[in-house]
Amino acid sequence: MTTISTKPNDWRRVLRRHILRATFGRIDNRTLIRDNARLRPHEATATEGNGPYYIPDPPVRRDVREDRPGAPLTLRVRVVDVHTDQPLAGSVSGEIWHCDAHGQYSGYLSYRPERFPAIVTMALRRFRPTDGSRFLRGLQYADPDGVIEF
């Protein structure tokens, strides 16, 4: 005999999960992803803002894991001049930062990952780092082929 959980919100969570799976399962964005990942001659890629979890002056390093567990990942980015398609090297740098598996960003460990900071706090620039941790943050310079690798 099957038993049903006694928690009152379990059925809502299961129903919500089924509805989201059915809805998002119908969206096929593979073509869009492939098109956006393709480098077209003389076309610059989009840029993003720094976001609320940015910390200036990241450590220059390739391995950003520190003590965080997870699956190994190598990220390679090639930087080229949009007009000539020639690789950019030397002083060109790339920077990454990401949360850990629990949604925590280094430098902001006192903020709860499930709660985004208030817009007013960010607008007043009071959203500053709360600690000295720097896991999953790093900066690398492009090699002679314009490749940045983490």
mmCIF file with all atom_site columns, C-alpha atoms in Angstrom:
data_model
loop_
_atom_site.group_PDB
_atom_site.id
_atom_site.type_symbol
_atom_site.label_atom_id
_atom_site.label_alt_id
_atom_site.label_comp_id
_atom_site.label_asym_id
_atom_site.label_entity_id
_atom_site.label_seq_id
_atom_site.pdbx_PDB_ins_code
_atom_site.Cartn_x
_atom_site.Cartn_y
_atom_site.Cartn_z
_atom_site.occupancy
_atom_site.B_iso_or_equiv
_atom_site.pdbx_formal_charge
_atom_site.auth_seq_id
_atom_site.auth_comp_id
_atom_site.auth_asym_id
_atom_site.auth_atom_id
_atom_site.pdbx_PDB_model_num
ATOM 1   C CA . MET A 1 1   ? 0.000  0.000  0.000   1.00 0.00 ? 1   MET A CA 1
ATOM 2   C CA . THR A 1 2   ? 1.254  3.485  -0.880  1.00 0.00 ? 2   THR A CA 1
ATOM 3   C CA . THR A 1 3   ? 1.280  6.152  1.788   1.00 0.00 ? 3   THR A CA 1
ATOM 4   C CA . ILE A 1 4   ? 0.857  9.839  1.108   1.00 0.00 ? 4   ILE A CA 1
ATOM 5   C CA . SER A 1 5   ? 3.020  12.402 2.855   1.00 0.00 ? 5   SER A CA 1
ATOM 6   C CA . THR A 1 6   ? 1.397  14.185 5.751   1.00 0.00 ? 6   THR A CA 1
ATOM 7   C CA . LYS A 1 7   ? 2.975  17.513 4.877   1.00 0.00 ? 7   LYS A CA 1
ATOM 8   C CA . PRO A 1 8   ? 0.215  19.815 3.571   1.00 0.00 ? 8   PRO A CA 1
ATOM 9   C CA . ASN A 1 9   ? 2.310  21.525 0.867   1.00 0.00 ? 9   ASN A CA 1
ATOM 10  C CA . ASP A 1 10  ? 3.910  18.408 -0.657  1.00 0.00 ? 10  ASP A CA 1
ATOM 11  C CA . TRP A 1 11  ? 1.139  17.887 -3.197  1.00 0.00 ? 11  TRP A CA 1
ATOM 12  C CA . ARG A 1 12  ? 1.407  21.523 -4.302  1.00 0.00 ? 12  ARG A CA 1
ATOM 13  C CA . ARG A 1 13  ? 5.150  21.212 -4.845  1.00 0.00 ? 13  ARG A CA 1
ATOM 14  C CA . VAL A 1 14  ? 4.708  17.969 -6.819  1.00 0.00 ? 14  VAL A CA 1
ATOM 15  C CA . LEU A 1 15  ? 1.914  19.480 -8.915  1.00 0.00 ? 15  LEU A CA 1
ATOM 16  C CA . ARG A 1 16  ? 3.974  22.644 -9.576  1.00 0.00 ? 16  ARG A CA 1
ATOM 17  C CA . ARG A 1 17  ? 6.946  20.493 -10.649 1.00 0.00 ? 17  ARG A CA 1
ATOM 18  C CA . HIS A 1 18  ? 4.776  18.491 -13.080 1.00 0.00 ? 18  HIS A CA 1
ATOM 19  C CA . ILE A 1 19  ? 3.263  21.633 -14.584 1.00 0.00 ? 19  ILE A CA 1
ATOM 20  C CA . LEU A 1 20  ? 6.678  23.271 -15.037 1.00 0.00 ? 20  LEU A CA 1
ATOM 21  C CA . ARG A 1 21  ? 8.141  20.115 -16.584 1.00 0.00 ? 21  ARG A CA 1
ATOM 22  C CA . ALA A 1 22  ? 5.234  19.825 -19.015 1.00 0.00 ? 22  ALA A CA 1
ATOM 23  C CA . THR A 1 23  ? 5.421  23.518 -19.929 1.00 0.00 ? 23  THR A CA 1
ATOM 24  C CA . PHE A 1 24  ? 9.192  23.852 -20.314 1.00 0.00 ? 24  PHE A CA 1
ATOM 25  C CA . GLY A 1 25  ? 9.468  20.445 -21.938 1.00 0.00 ? 25  GLY A CA 1
ATOM 26  C CA . ARG A 1 26  ? 7.594  21.835 -24.935 1.00 0.00 ? 26  ARG A CA 1
ATOM 27  C CA . ILE A 1 27  ? 10.088 24.647 -25.466 1.00 0.00 ? 27  ILE A CA 1
ATOM 28  C CA . ASP A 1 28  ? 12.851 23.606 -27.823 1.00 0.00 ? 28  ASP A CA 1
ATOM 29  C CA . ASN A 1 29  ? 15.576 26.219 -27.699 1.00 0.00 ? 29  ASN A CA 1
ATOM 30  C CA . ARG A 1 30  ? 18.445 24.082 -29.012 1.00 0.00 ? 30  ARG A CA 1
ATOM 31  C CA . THR A 1 31  ? 18.537 25.969 -32.322 1.00 0.00 ? 31  THR A CA 1
ATOM 32  C CA . LEU A 1 32  ? 18.613 29.313 -30.538 1.00 0.00 ? 32  LEU A CA 1
ATOM 33  C CA . ILE A 1 33  ? 21.475 28.138 -28.305 1.00 0.00 ? 33  ILE A CA 1
ATOM 34  C CA . ARG A 1 34  ? 23.465 26.857 -31.290 1.00 0.00 ? 34  ARG A CA 1
ATOM 35  C CA . ASP A 1 35  ? 22.922 30.114 -33.212 1.00 0.00 ? 35  ASP A CA 1
ATOM 36  C CA . ASN A 1 36  ? 24.014 32.268 -30.279 1.00 0.00 ? 36  ASN A CA 1
ATOM 37  C CA . ALA A 1 37  ? 27.095 30.126 -29.625 1.00 0.00 ? 37  ALA A CA 1
ATOM 38  C CA . ARG A 1 38  ? 28.331 30.447 -33.220 1.00 0.00 ? 38  ARG A CA 1
ATOM 39  C CA . LEU A 1 39  ? 30.918 33.182 -33.836 1.00 0.00 ? 39  LEU A CA 1
ATOM 40  C CA . ARG A 1 40  ? 30.002 35.167 -36.908 1.00 0.00 ? 40  ARG A CA 1
ATOM 41  C CA . PRO A 1 41  ? 32.651 37.272 -38.664 1.00 0.00 ? 41  PRO A CA 1
ATOM 42  C CA . HIS A 1 42  ? 32.551 40.967 -37.757 1.00 0.00 ? 42  HIS A CA 1
ATOM 43  C CA . GLU A 1 43  ? 29.861 40.537 -35.124 1.00 0.00 ? 43  GLU A CA 1
ATOM 44  C CA . ALA A 1 44  ? 30.598 41.367 -31.507 1.00 0.00 ? 44  ALA A CA 1
ATOM 45  C CA . THR A 1 45  ? 29.118 39.277 -28.704 1.00 0.00 ? 45  THR A CA 1
ATOM 46  C CA . ALA A 1 46  ? 26.773 40.719 -26.116 1.00 0.00 ? 46  ALA A CA 1
ATOM 47  C CA . THR A 1 47  ? 28.098 41.970 -22.805 1.00 0.00 ? 47  THR A CA 1
ATOM 48  C CA . GLU A 1 48  ? 26.630 41.718 -19.350 1.00 0.00 ? 48  GLU A CA 1
ATOM 49  C CA . GLY A 1 49  ? 26.721 44.037 -16.377 1.00 0.00 ? 49  GLY A CA 1
ATOM 50  C CA . ASN A 1 50  ? 28.710 43.239 -13.276 1.00 0.00 ? 50  ASN A CA 1
ATOM 51  C CA . GLY A 1 51  ? 25.672 42.189 -11.274 1.00 0.00 ? 51  GLY A CA 1
ATOM 52  C CA . PRO A 1 52  ? 25.240 42.517 -7.533  1.00 0.00 ? 52  PRO A CA 1
ATOM 53  C CA . TYR A 1 53  ? 27.856 39.910 -6.539  1.00 0.00 ? 53  TYR A CA 1
ATOM 54  C CA . TYR A 1 54  ? 30.869 41.438 -8.312  1.00 0.00 ? 54  TYR A CA 1
ATOM 55  C CA . ILE A 1 55  ? 34.031 42.125 -6.317  1.00 0.00 ? 55  ILE A CA 1
ATOM 56  C CA . PRO A 1 56  ? 36.838 44.120 -7.958  1.00 0.00 ? 56  PRO A CA 1
ATOM 57  C CA . ASP A 1 57  ? 40.456 42.889 -8.066  1.00 0.00 ? 57  ASP A CA 1
ATOM 58  C CA . PRO A 1 58  ? 39.893 39.131 -8.285  1.00 0.00 ? 58  PRO A CA 1
ATOM 59  C CA . PRO A 1 59  ? 42.822 36.753 -7.773  1.00 0.00 ? 59  PRO A CA 1
ATOM 60  C CA . VAL A 1 60  ? 44.744 35.907 -10.953 1.00 0.00 ? 60  VAL A CA 1
ATOM 61  C CA . ARG A 1 61  ? 44.408 32.124 -11.138 1.00 0.00 ? 61  ARG A CA 1
ATOM 62  C CA . ARG A 1 62  ? 43.214 29.290 -13.327 1.00 0.00 ? 62  ARG A CA 1
ATOM 63  C CA . ASP A 1 63  ? 41.830 26.973 -10.627 1.00 0.00 ? 63  ASP A CA 1
ATOM 64  C CA . VAL A 1 64  ? 39.060 28.864 -8.805  1.00 0.00 ? 64  VAL A CA 1
ATOM 65  C CA . ARG A 1 65  ? 37.616 25.964 -6.780  1.00 0.00 ? 65  ARG A CA 1
ATOM 66  C CA . GLU A 1 66  ? 39.476 26.418 -3.495  1.00 0.00 ? 66  GLU A CA 1
ATOM 67  C CA . ASP A 1 67  ? 37.679 24.147 -0.998  1.00 0.00 ? 67  ASP A CA 1
ATOM 68  C CA . ARG A 1 68  ? 34.389 23.840 -2.912  1.00 0.00 ? 68  ARG A CA 1
ATOM 69  C CA . PRO A 1 69  ? 33.311 20.362 -4.032  1.00 0.00 ? 69  PRO A CA 1
ATOM 70  C CA . GLY A 1 70  ? 31.936 19.717 -7.494  1.00 0.00 ? 70  GLY A CA 1
ATOM 71  C CA . ALA A 1 71  ? 32.510 18.249 -10.922 1.00 0.00 ? 71  ALA A CA 1
ATOM 72  C CA . PRO A 1 72  ? 35.634 19.462 -12.738 1.00 0.00 ? 72  PRO A CA 1
ATOM 73  C CA . LEU A 1 73  ? 34.971 21.915 -15.567 1.00 0.00 ? 73  LEU A CA 1
ATOM 74  C CA . THR A 1 74  ? 37.356 23.563 -17.999 1.00 0.00 ? 74  THR A CA 1
ATOM 75  C CA . LEU A 1 75  ? 36.124 26.840 -19.442 1.00 0.00 ? 75  LEU A CA 1
ATOM 76  C CA . ARG A 1 76  ? 37.966 28.084 -22.553 1.00 0.00 ? 76  ARG A CA 1
ATOM 77  C CA . VAL A 1 77  ? 37.116 31.407 -24.149 1.00 0.00 ? 77  VAL A CA 1
ATOM 78  C CA . ARG A 1 78  ? 38.779 32.761 -27.300 1.00 0.00 ? 78  ARG A CA 1
ATOM 79  C CA . VAL A 1 79  ? 38.931 36.528 -27.626 1.00 0.00 ? 79  VAL A CA 1
ATOM 80  C CA . VAL A 1 80  ? 39.231 38.003 -31.119 1.00 0.00 ? 80  VAL A CA 1
ATOM 81  C CA . ASP A 1 81  ? 39.087 41.434 -32.726 1.00 0.00 ? 81  ASP A CA 1
ATOM 82  C CA . VAL A 1 82  ? 35.583 41.782 -34.215 1.00 0.00 ? 82  VAL A CA 1
ATOM 83  C CA . HIS A 1 83  ? 36.871 43.600 -37.288 1.00 0.00 ? 83  HIS A CA 1
ATOM 84  C CA . THR A 1 84  ? 39.795 41.356 -38.227 1.00 0.00 ? 84  THR A CA 1
ATOM 85  C CA . ASP A 1 85  ? 38.991 38.056 -36.464 1.00 0.00 ? 85  ASP A CA 1
ATOM 86  C CA . GLN A 1 86  ? 42.588 38.074 -35.191 1.00 0.00 ? 86  GLN A CA 1
ATOM 87  C CA . PRO A 1 87  ? 43.171 36.783 -31.656 1.00 0.00 ? 87  PRO A CA 1
ATOM 88  C CA . LEU A 1 88  ? 43.668 39.351 -28.921 1.00 0.00 ? 88  LEU A CA 1
ATOM 89  C CA . ALA A 1 89  ? 46.448 38.504 -26.521 1.00 0.00 ? 89  ALA A CA 1
ATOM 90  C CA . GLY A 1 90  ? 48.482 39.879 -23.659 1.00 0.00 ? 90  GLY A CA 1
ATOM 91  C CA . SER A 1 91  ? 46.652 42.617 -21.802 1.00 0.00 ? 91  SER A CA 1
ATOM 92  C CA . VAL A 1 92  ? 43.189 41.233 -22.617 1.00 0.00 ? 92  VAL A CA 1
ATOM 93  C CA . SER A 1 93  ? 41.736 39.492 -19.602 1.00 0.00 ? 93  SER A CA 1
ATOM 94  C CA . GLY A 1 94  ? 38.682 37.472 -18.673 1.00 0.00 ? 94  GLY A CA 1
ATOM 95  C CA . GLU A 1 95  ? 37.096 37.266 -15.269 1.00 0.00 ? 95  GLU A CA 1
ATOM 96  C CA . ILE A 1 96  ? 34.655 34.765 -13.822 1.00 0.00 ? 96  ILE A CA 1
ATOM 97  C CA . TRP A 1 97  ? 32.683 34.431 -10.617 1.00 0.00 ? 97  TRP A CA 1
ATOM 98  C CA . HIS A 1 98  ? 29.937 32.042 -9.691  1.00 0.00 ? 98  HIS A CA 1
ATOM 99  C CA . CYS A 1 99  ? 28.025 30.752 -6.707  1.00 0.00 ? 99  CYS A CA 1
ATOM 100 C CA . ASP A 1 100 ? 28.735 27.363 -5.177  1.00 0.00 ? 100 ASP A CA 1
ATOM 101 C CA . ALA A 1 101 ? 26.324 24.418 -5.222  1.00 0.00 ? 101 ALA A CA 1
ATOM 102 C CA . HIS A 1 102 ? 24.371 25.962 -2.328  1.00 0.00 ? 102 HIS A CA 1
ATOM 103 C CA . GLY A 1 103 ? 23.882 29.325 -4.035  1.00 0.00 ? 103 GLY A CA 1
ATOM 104 C CA . GLN A 1 104 ? 26.475 31.120 -1.885  1.00 0.00 ? 104 GLN A CA 1
ATOM 105 C CA . TYR A 1 105 ? 28.788 33.684 -3.480  1.00 0.00 ? 105 TYR A CA 1
ATOM 106 C CA . SER A 1 106 ? 32.223 34.237 -1.988  1.00 0.00 ? 106 SER A CA 1
ATOM 107 C CA . GLY A 1 107 ? 32.509 37.607 -0.334  1.00 0.00 ? 107 GLY A CA 1
ATOM 108 C CA . TYR A 1 108 ? 28.789 37.572 0.470   1.00 0.00 ? 108 TYR A CA 1
ATOM 109 C CA . LEU A 1 109 ? 28.458 34.622 2.829   1.00 0.00 ? 109 LEU A CA 1
ATOM 110 C CA . SER A 1 110 ? 26.201 36.494 5.263   1.00 0.00 ? 110 SER A CA 1
ATOM 111 C CA . TYR A 1 111 ? 23.525 36.949 2.564   1.00 0.00 ? 111 TYR A CA 1
ATOM 112 C CA . ARG A 1 112 ? 21.053 34.095 2.262   1.00 0.00 ? 112 ARG A CA 1
ATOM 113 C CA . PRO A 1 113 ? 21.196 32.564 -1.235  1.00 0.00 ? 113 PRO A CA 1
ATOM 114 C CA . GLU A 1 114 ? 17.423 32.128 -1.493  1.00 0.00 ? 114 GLU A CA 1
ATOM 115 C CA . ARG A 1 115 ? 16.821 35.848 -0.981  1.00 0.00 ? 115 ARG A CA 1
ATOM 116 C CA . PHE A 1 116 ? 18.026 38.359 -3.544  1.00 0.00 ? 116 PHE A CA 1
ATOM 117 C CA . PRO A 1 117 ? 19.192 41.663 -2.018  1.00 0.00 ? 117 PRO A CA 1
ATOM 118 C CA . ALA A 1 118 ? 16.674 44.460 -1.919  1.00 0.00 ? 118 ALA A CA 1
ATOM 119 C CA . ILE A 1 119 ? 16.715 46.851 -4.875  1.00 0.00 ? 119 ILE A CA 1
ATOM 120 C CA . VAL A 1 120 ? 16.968 49.796 -2.467  1.00 0.00 ? 120 VAL A CA 1
ATOM 121 C CA . THR A 1 121 ? 20.076 48.269 -0.864  1.00 0.00 ? 121 THR A CA 1
ATOM 122 C CA . MET A 1 122 ? 21.714 47.802 -4.255  1.00 0.00 ? 122 MET A CA 1
ATOM 123 C CA . ALA A 1 123 ? 20.659 51.267 -5.464  1.00 0.00 ? 123 ALA A CA 1
ATOM 124 C CA . LEU A 1 124 ? 22.221 52.885 -2.411  1.00 0.00 ? 124 LEU A CA 1
ATOM 125 C CA . ARG A 1 125 ? 25.403 50.851 -3.019  1.00 0.00 ? 125 ARG A CA 1
ATOM 126 C CA . ARG A 1 126 ? 25.182 49.312 0.435   1.00 0.00 ? 126 ARG A CA 1
ATOM 127 C CA . PHE A 1 127 ? 25.434 45.847 -1.039  1.00 0.00 ? 127 PHE A CA 1
ATOM 128 C CA . ARG A 1 128 ? 29.099 45.375 -0.242  1.00 0.00 ? 128 ARG A CA 1
ATOM 129 C CA . PRO A 1 129 ? 31.112 42.219 0.412   1.00 0.00 ? 129 PRO A CA 1
ATOM 130 C CA . THR A 1 130 ? 30.725 40.896 3.933   1.00 0.00 ? 130 THR A CA 1
ATOM 131 C CA . ASP A 1 131 ? 33.796 38.661 4.192   1.00 0.00 ? 131 ASP A CA 1
ATOM 132 C CA . GLY A 1 132 ? 37.188 37.942 2.645   1.00 0.00 ? 132 GLY A CA 1
ATOM 133 C CA . SER A 1 133 ? 36.368 34.647 0.912   1.00 0.00 ? 133 SER A CA 1
ATOM 134 C CA . ARG A 1 134 ? 37.128 34.476 -2.830  1.00 0.00 ? 134 ARG A CA 1
ATOM 135 C CA . PHE A 1 135 ? 36.198 30.935 -3.905  1.00 0.00 ? 135 PHE A CA 1
ATOM 136 C CA . LEU A 1 136 ? 34.943 30.500 -7.491  1.00 0.00 ? 136 LEU A CA 1
ATOM 137 C CA . ARG A 1 137 ? 36.416 33.853 -8.530  1.00 0.00 ? 137 ARG A CA 1
ATOM 138 C CA . GLY A 1 138 ? 39.354 34.421 -10.804 1.00 0.00 ? 138 GLY A CA 1
ATOM 139 C CA . LEU A 1 139 ? 40.986 36.383 -13.587 1.00 0.00 ? 139 LEU A CA 1
ATOM 140 C CA . GLN A 1 140 ? 43.168 35.163 -16.472 1.00 0.00 ? 140 GLN A CA 1
ATOM 141 C CA . TYR A 1 141 ? 44.984 36.895 -19.322 1.00 0.00 ? 141 TYR A CA 1
ATOM 142 C CA . ALA A 1 142 ? 44.658 35.752 -22.930 1.00 0.00 ? 142 ALA A CA 1
ATOM 143 C CA . ASP A 1 143 ? 47.502 33.650 -24.339 1.00 0.00 ? 143 ASP A CA 1
ATOM 144 C CA . PRO A 1 144 ? 49.048 34.396 -27.792 1.00 0.00 ? 144 PRO A CA 1
ATOM 145 C CA . ASP A 1 145 ? 46.097 32.625 -29.467 1.00 0.00 ? 145 ASP A CA 1
ATOM 146 C CA . GLY A 1 146 ? 43.588 34.817 -27.591 1.00 0.00 ? 146 GLY A CA 1
ATOM 147 C CA . VAL A 1 147 ? 42.515 31.930 -25.334 1.00 0.00 ? 147 VAL A CA 1
ATOM 148 C CA . ILE A 1 148 ? 41.533 32.430 -21.714 1.00 0.00 ? 148 ILE A CA 1
ATOM 149 C CA . GLU A 1 149 ? 41.162 29.220 -19.730 1.00 0.00 ? 149 GLU A CA 1
ATOM 150 C CA . PHE A 1 150 ? 39.845 28.464 -16.248 1.00 0.00 ? 150 PHE A CA 1
#
